[in-house]
Amino acid sequence: MAELSDYSGEFQADFKPQHLSKDAITQMWLAASFMYLKMDSHWFQLVAKRFGESVAWELSQEAWTKSAVAESKRCAEALNITGNDVATCFKVWQTAPGMAGICECDFEMKNRNHGIVTFKRCGPLEHFEKHNDEQRMKLVCHTLEKGYFEDYAHAINPRITVKSLLLPPRKSPKDIACQWELELE
């Protein structure tokens, strides 16, 4: 079977994702990344409605901690990413649906144990800005993300430190979303 650029034609009983082209697989991966984030949003809203926002926030932090560790390990295993330094952590971040699938990042390596990641675009931040939700933006960007990034990094090596260099709110949507420094001491 020839590679499919999409699945717009007739139904194929023997269809497998492997029949899709690289570009089509990439589009599916990006769509799944956004669905992953949207599911969290729906989950948070339902818990907040039933049990209150403070309970939803507490459970969300726990859920994202568990997902960061699992996602980090699964991505590393799926792509045979090995190592325990910042470069390894960045390789995982470049492939993880919860990171690269919803954000556009630049990675700068000072050396294998020290690097800076700049989030040029961030889906959640853009959502908060669109809805003028500065309170939720600060909860996510200033609190949840720090823990989430630390959990991700610590799944690679517990000695990796994560420090925010720049956090929102930002003056313009053209500004970078945030910037973080990771270092293995």
PDB file of C-alpha atoms in Angstrom:
ATOM      1  CA  MET A   1       0.000   0.000   0.000  1.00  0.00           C
ATOM      2  CA  ALA A   2       1.271   3.488  -0.863  1.00  0.00           C
ATOM      3  CA  GLU A   3       1.723   5.999   1.963  1.00  0.00           C
ATOM      4  CA  LEU A   4      -1.391   8.075   2.538  1.00  0.00           C
ATOM      5  CA  SER A   5      -1.066  11.835   3.024  1.00  0.00           C
ATOM      6  CA  ASP A   6      -4.492  11.697   4.707  1.00  0.00           C
ATOM      7  CA  TYR A   7      -7.440   9.304   5.012  1.00  0.00           C
ATOM      8  CA  SER A   8      -9.921  11.224   2.892  1.00  0.00           C
ATOM      9  CA  GLY A   9     -10.614   8.408   0.430  1.00  0.00           C
ATOM     10  CA  GLU A  10     -12.690   5.291   0.771  1.00  0.00           C
ATOM     11  CA  PHE A  11     -12.792   3.186   3.948  1.00  0.00           C
ATOM     12  CA  GLN A  12      -9.998   0.591   4.026  1.00  0.00           C
ATOM     13  CA  ALA A  13     -10.644  -2.462   6.191  1.00  0.00           C
ATOM     14  CA  ASP A  14      -6.911  -3.135   6.508  1.00  0.00           C
ATOM     15  CA  PHE A  15      -5.943   0.466   7.409  1.00  0.00           C
ATOM     16  CA  LYS A  16      -3.147   0.901   9.949  1.00  0.00           C
ATOM     17  CA  PRO A  17      -1.515   4.163  11.131  1.00  0.00           C
ATOM     18  CA  GLN A  18       1.697   2.861   9.548  1.00  0.00           C
ATOM     19  CA  HIS A  19       0.042   3.429   6.155  1.00  0.00           C
ATOM     20  CA  LEU A  20       0.156   7.179   6.724  1.00  0.00           C
ATOM     21  CA  SER A  21       2.966   9.425   5.515  1.00  0.00           C
ATOM     22  CA  LYS A  22       5.388  11.030   7.944  1.00  0.00           C
ATOM     23  CA  ASP A  23       3.525  14.359   7.608  1.00  0.00           C
ATOM     24  CA  ALA A  24       0.157  12.725   8.296  1.00  0.00           C
ATOM     25  CA  ILE A  25       1.551  10.955  11.380  1.00  0.00           C
ATOM     26  CA  THR A  26       2.948  14.295  12.581  1.00  0.00           C
ATOM     27  CA  GLN A  27      -0.480  15.922  12.149  1.00  0.00           C
ATOM     28  CA  MET A  28      -2.095  13.090  14.142  1.00  0.00           C
ATOM     29  CA  TRP A  29       0.544  13.460  16.886  1.00  0.00           C
ATOM     30  CA  LEU A  30      -0.116  17.208  17.132  1.00  0.00           C
ATOM     31  CA  ALA A  31      -3.881  16.635  17.262  1.00  0.00           C
ATOM     32  CA  ALA A  32      -3.416  14.034  20.017  1.00  0.00           C
ATOM     33  CA  SER A  33      -1.217  16.463  21.954  1.00  0.00           C
ATOM     34  CA  PHE A  34      -3.951  19.096  21.944  1.00  0.00           C
ATOM     35  CA  MET A  35      -6.573  16.488  22.889  1.00  0.00           C
ATOM     36  CA  TYR A  36      -4.368  15.514  25.825  1.00  0.00           C
ATOM     37  CA  LEU A  37      -4.399  19.107  27.053  1.00  0.00           C
ATOM     38  CA  LYS A  38      -8.107  19.575  26.328  1.00  0.00           C
ATOM     39  CA  MET A  39      -8.943  16.454  28.351  1.00  0.00           C
ATOM     40  CA  ASP A  40      -7.136  17.995  31.319  1.00  0.00           C
ATOM     41  CA  SER A  41      -9.144  21.192  30.905  1.00  0.00           C
ATOM     42  CA  HIS A  42     -12.448  19.302  30.833  1.00  0.00           C
ATOM     43  CA  TRP A  43     -11.406  17.186  33.801  1.00  0.00           C
ATOM     44  CA  PHE A  44     -10.396  20.269  35.800  1.00  0.00           C
ATOM     45  CA  GLN A  45     -13.687  22.046  35.047  1.00  0.00           C
ATOM     46  CA  LEU A  46     -15.774  19.025  36.061  1.00  0.00           C
ATOM     47  CA  VAL A  47     -13.904  18.524  39.338  1.00  0.00           C
ATOM     48  CA  ALA A  48     -14.072  22.256  40.099  1.00  0.00           C
ATOM     49  CA  LYS A  49     -17.834  22.312  39.469  1.00  0.00           C
ATOM     50  CA  ARG A  50     -18.486  19.302  41.678  1.00  0.00           C
ATOM     51  CA  PHE A  51     -15.902  19.733  44.466  1.00  0.00           C
ATOM     52  CA  GLY A  52     -14.616  23.304  44.180  1.00  0.00           C
ATOM     53  CA  GLU A  53     -11.669  24.907  42.461  1.00  0.00           C
ATOM     54  CA  SER A  54      -9.233  24.333  45.337  1.00  0.00           C
ATOM     55  CA  VAL A  55      -9.817  20.559  45.182  1.00  0.00           C
ATOM     56  CA  ALA A  56      -9.533  20.616  41.394  1.00  0.00           C
ATOM     57  CA  TRP A  57      -6.266  22.538  41.645  1.00  0.00           C
ATOM     58  CA  GLU A  58      -4.830  20.145  44.256  1.00  0.00           C
ATOM     59  CA  LEU A  59      -5.783  17.072  42.215  1.00  0.00           C
ATOM     60  CA  SER A  60      -4.522  18.676  39.013  1.00  0.00           C
ATOM     61  CA  GLN A  61      -1.074  19.169  40.547  1.00  0.00           C
ATOM     62  CA  GLU A  62      -0.979  15.511  41.601  1.00  0.00           C
ATOM     63  CA  ALA A  63      -2.177  14.310  38.201  1.00  0.00           C
ATOM     64  CA  TRP A  64       0.362  16.407  36.290  1.00  0.00           C
ATOM     65  CA  THR A  65       3.171  15.163  38.559  1.00  0.00           C
ATOM     66  CA  LYS A  66       2.285  11.572  37.761  1.00  0.00           C
ATOM     67  CA  SER A  67       1.853  12.286  34.056  1.00  0.00           C
ATOM     68  CA  ALA A  68       5.210  14.106  33.811  1.00  0.00           C
ATOM     69  CA  VAL A  69       7.078  11.112  35.177  1.00  0.00           C
ATOM     70  CA  ALA A  70       5.141   8.620  33.022  1.00  0.00           C
ATOM     71  CA  GLU A  71       5.374  10.734  29.863  1.00  0.00           C
ATOM     72  CA  SER A  72       9.095  11.296  30.357  1.00  0.00           C
ATOM     73  CA  LYS A  73       9.781   7.593  30.771  1.00  0.00           C
ATOM     74  CA  ARG A  74       7.507   6.489  27.914  1.00  0.00           C
ATOM     75  CA  CYS A  75       8.954   8.985  25.436  1.00  0.00           C
ATOM     76  CA  ALA A  76      12.502   8.016  26.393  1.00  0.00           C
ATOM     77  CA  GLU A  77      11.720   4.315  26.015  1.00  0.00           C
ATOM     78  CA  ALA A  78       9.811   4.754  22.738  1.00  0.00           C
ATOM     79  CA  LEU A  79      12.683   6.632  21.098  1.00  0.00           C
ATOM     80  CA  ASN A  80      15.584   4.894  22.865  1.00  0.00           C
ATOM     81  CA  ILE A  81      16.653   8.112  24.592  1.00  0.00           C
ATOM     82  CA  THR A  82      19.178   7.255  27.282  1.00  0.00           C
ATOM     83  CA  GLY A  83      21.284   9.292  29.647  1.00  0.00           C
ATOM     84  CA  ASN A  84      20.860  11.311  32.803  1.00  0.00           C
ATOM     85  CA  ASP A  85      21.915  14.858  31.944  1.00  0.00           C
ATOM     86  CA  VAL A  86      20.163  18.050  30.819  1.00  0.00           C
ATOM     87  CA  ALA A  87      20.719  17.174  27.148  1.00  0.00           C
ATOM     88  CA  THR A  88      18.785  13.938  27.724  1.00  0.00           C
ATOM     89  CA  CYS A  89      16.002  15.849  29.465  1.00  0.00           C
ATOM     90  CA  PHE A  90      15.775  18.277  26.535  1.00  0.00           C
ATOM     91  CA  LYS A  91      15.637  15.378  24.048  1.00  0.00           C
ATOM     92  CA  VAL A  92      12.628  14.014  25.915  1.00  0.00           C
ATOM     93  CA  TRP A  93      10.997  17.468  26.025  1.00  0.00           C
ATOM     94  CA  GLN A  94      11.479  17.794  22.255  1.00  0.00           C
ATOM     95  CA  THR A  95       9.408  14.639  21.725  1.00  0.00           C
ATOM     96  CA  ALA A  96       6.817  14.662  24.521  1.00  0.00           C
ATOM     97  CA  PRO A  97       3.189  15.417  23.591  1.00  0.00           C
ATOM     98  CA  GLY A  98       2.693  17.453  26.778  1.00  0.00           C
ATOM     99  CA  MET A  99       5.617  19.681  25.823  1.00  0.00           C
ATOM    100  CA  ALA A 100       6.545  19.791  22.140  1.00  0.00           C
ATOM    101  CA  GLY A 101       3.025  18.945  21.028  1.00  0.00           C
ATOM    102  CA  ILE A 102       1.489  22.096  22.521  1.00  0.00           C
ATOM    103  CA  CYS A 103       4.401  24.523  22.716  1.00  0.00           C
ATOM    104  CA  GLU A 104       7.086  25.858  20.417  1.00  0.00           C
ATOM    105  CA  CYS A 105      10.468  25.813  22.125  1.00  0.00           C
ATOM    106  CA  ASP A 106      14.060  26.762  21.455  1.00  0.00           C
ATOM    107  CA  PHE A 107      16.758  24.837  23.296  1.00  0.00           C
ATOM    108  CA  GLU A 108      20.178  26.290  24.049  1.00  0.00           C
ATOM    109  CA  MET A 109      22.835  23.995  25.437  1.00  0.00           C
ATOM    110  CA  LYS A 110      25.629  25.614  27.434  1.00  0.00           C
ATOM    111  CA  ASN A 111      27.011  22.082  27.876  1.00  0.00           C
ATOM    112  CA  ARG A 112      25.439  18.637  28.411  1.00  0.00           C
ATOM    113  CA  ASN A 113      24.647  19.529  32.031  1.00  0.00           C
ATOM    114  CA  HIS A 114      23.380  23.070  31.572  1.00  0.00           C
ATOM    115  CA  GLY A 115      20.800  24.477  29.206  1.00  0.00           C
ATOM    116  CA  ILE A 116      18.052  27.026  28.674  1.00  0.00           C
ATOM    117  CA  VAL A 117      14.666  26.345  27.122  1.00  0.00           C
ATOM    118  CA  THR A 118      12.670  29.248  25.726  1.00  0.00           C
ATOM    119  CA  PHE A 119       8.970  28.734  25.123  1.00  0.00           C
ATOM    120  CA  LYS A 120       8.221  30.909  22.111  1.00  0.00           C
ATOM    121  CA  ARG A 121       4.589  29.814  21.909  1.00  0.00           C
ATOM    122  CA  CYS A 122       2.491  28.145  24.599  1.00  0.00           C
ATOM    123  CA  GLY A 123      -1.051  26.902  23.982  1.00  0.00           C
ATOM    124  CA  PRO A 124      -2.205  27.162  27.602  1.00  0.00           C
ATOM    125  CA  LEU A 125      -0.814  30.701  28.009  1.00  0.00           C
ATOM    126  CA  GLU A 126      -2.506  31.795  24.791  1.00  0.00           C
ATOM    127  CA  HIS A 127      -5.783  30.367  26.134  1.00  0.00           C
ATOM    128  CA  PHE A 128      -5.440  32.278  29.416  1.00  0.00           C
ATOM    129  CA  GLU A 129      -4.607  35.485  27.567  1.00  0.00           C
ATOM    130  CA  LYS A 130      -7.542  35.068  25.188  1.00  0.00           C
ATOM    131  CA  HIS A 131      -9.931  34.686  28.151  1.00  0.00           C
ATOM    132  CA  ASN A 132      -8.255  37.336  30.363  1.00  0.00           C
ATOM    133  CA  ASP A 133      -7.708  34.680  33.016  1.00  0.00           C
ATOM    134  CA  GLU A 134      -4.634  36.053  34.787  1.00  0.00           C
ATOM    135  CA  GLN A 135      -5.395  34.176  38.018  1.00  0.00           C
ATOM    136  CA  ARG A 136      -5.358  30.750  36.344  1.00  0.00           C
ATOM    137  CA  MET A 137      -2.376  31.781  34.209  1.00  0.00           C
ATOM    138  CA  LYS A 138      -0.373  32.568  37.342  1.00  0.00           C
ATOM    139  CA  LEU A 139      -1.422  29.320  39.028  1.00  0.00           C
ATOM    140  CA  VAL A 140      -0.388  27.270  36.005  1.00  0.00           C
ATOM    141  CA  CYS A 141       2.645  29.215  34.783  1.00  0.00           C
ATOM    142  CA  HIS A 142       4.140  30.170  38.153  1.00  0.00           C
ATOM    143  CA  THR A 143       3.256  27.138  40.266  1.00  0.00           C
ATOM    144  CA  LEU A 144       2.104  24.082  38.316  1.00  0.00           C
ATOM    145  CA  GLU A 145       4.680  24.374  35.525  1.00  0.00           C
ATOM    146  CA  LYS A 146       7.636  24.671  37.908  1.00  0.00           C
ATOM    147  CA  GLY A 147       6.624  21.432  39.613  1.00  0.00           C
ATOM    148  CA  TYR A 148       5.790  19.788  36.287  1.00  0.00           C
ATOM    149  CA  PHE A 149       9.153  20.704  34.755  1.00  0.00           C
ATOM    150  CA  GLU A 150      10.980  19.560  37.900  1.00  0.00           C
ATOM    151  CA  ASP A 151       9.120  16.232  37.850  1.00  0.00           C
ATOM    152  CA  TYR A 152      10.014  15.798  34.170  1.00  0.00           C
ATOM    153  CA  ALA A 153      13.664  16.615  34.824  1.00  0.00           C
ATOM    154  CA  HIS A 154      13.838  14.482  37.973  1.00  0.00           C
ATOM    155  CA  ALA A 155      12.535  11.477  36.028  1.00  0.00           C
ATOM    156  CA  ILE A 156      15.806  11.793  34.081  1.00  0.00           C
ATOM    157  CA  ASN A 157      17.978  12.748  37.059  1.00  0.00           C
ATOM    158  CA  PRO A 158      16.838  13.940  40.511  1.00  0.00           C
ATOM    159  CA  ARG A 159      19.882  16.249  40.699  1.00  0.00           C
ATOM    160  CA  ILE A 160      18.732  18.445  37.792  1.00  0.00           C
ATOM    161  CA  THR A 161      17.625  21.854  39.052  1.00  0.00           C
ATOM    162  CA  VAL A 162      14.961  23.890  37.279  1.00  0.00           C
ATOM    163  CA  LYS A 163      14.860  27.677  37.579  1.00  0.00           C
ATOM    164  CA  SER A 164      12.473  30.112  35.919  1.00  0.00           C
ATOM    165  CA  LEU A 165      14.199  32.976  34.125  1.00  0.00           C
ATOM    166  CA  LEU A 166      11.114  34.674  32.678  1.00  0.00           C
ATOM    167  CA  LEU A 167       7.430  34.066  33.410  1.00  0.00           C
ATOM    168  CA  PRO A 168       4.196  35.628  32.157  1.00  0.00           C
ATOM    169  CA  PRO A 169       2.274  37.813  32.083  1.00  0.00           C
ATOM    170  CA  ARG A 170       3.860  39.233  29.000  1.00  0.00           C
ATOM    171  CA  LYS A 171       3.427  42.657  27.454  1.00  0.00           C
ATOM    172  CA  SER A 172       2.643  41.402  23.954  1.00  0.00           C
ATOM    173  CA  PRO A 173       1.660  38.091  22.343  1.00  0.00           C
ATOM    174  CA  LYS A 174       4.803  38.540  20.233  1.00  0.00           C
ATOM    175  CA  ASP A 175       6.981  38.200  23.366  1.00  0.00           C
ATOM    176  CA  ILE A 176       8.269  34.800  24.442  1.00  0.00           C
ATOM    177  CA  ALA A 177       5.944  32.851  26.746  1.00  0.00           C
ATOM    178  CA  CYS A 178       8.527  31.848  29.356  1.00  0.00           C
ATOM    179  CA  GLN A 179      12.115  30.751  29.811  1.00  0.00           C
ATOM    180  CA  TRP A 180      13.681  28.128  32.084  1.00  0.00           C
ATOM    181  CA  GLU A 181      17.198  27.115  33.017  1.00  0.00           C
ATOM    182  CA  LEU A 182      18.103  23.503  33.800  1.00  0.00           C
ATOM    183  CA  GLU A 183      21.382  22.522  35.377  1.00  0.00           C
ATOM    184  CA  LEU A 184      22.871  19.310  36.664  1.00  0.00           C
ATOM    185  CA  GLU A 185      25.179  20.200  39.518  1.00  0.00           C
TER     186      GLU A 185
END
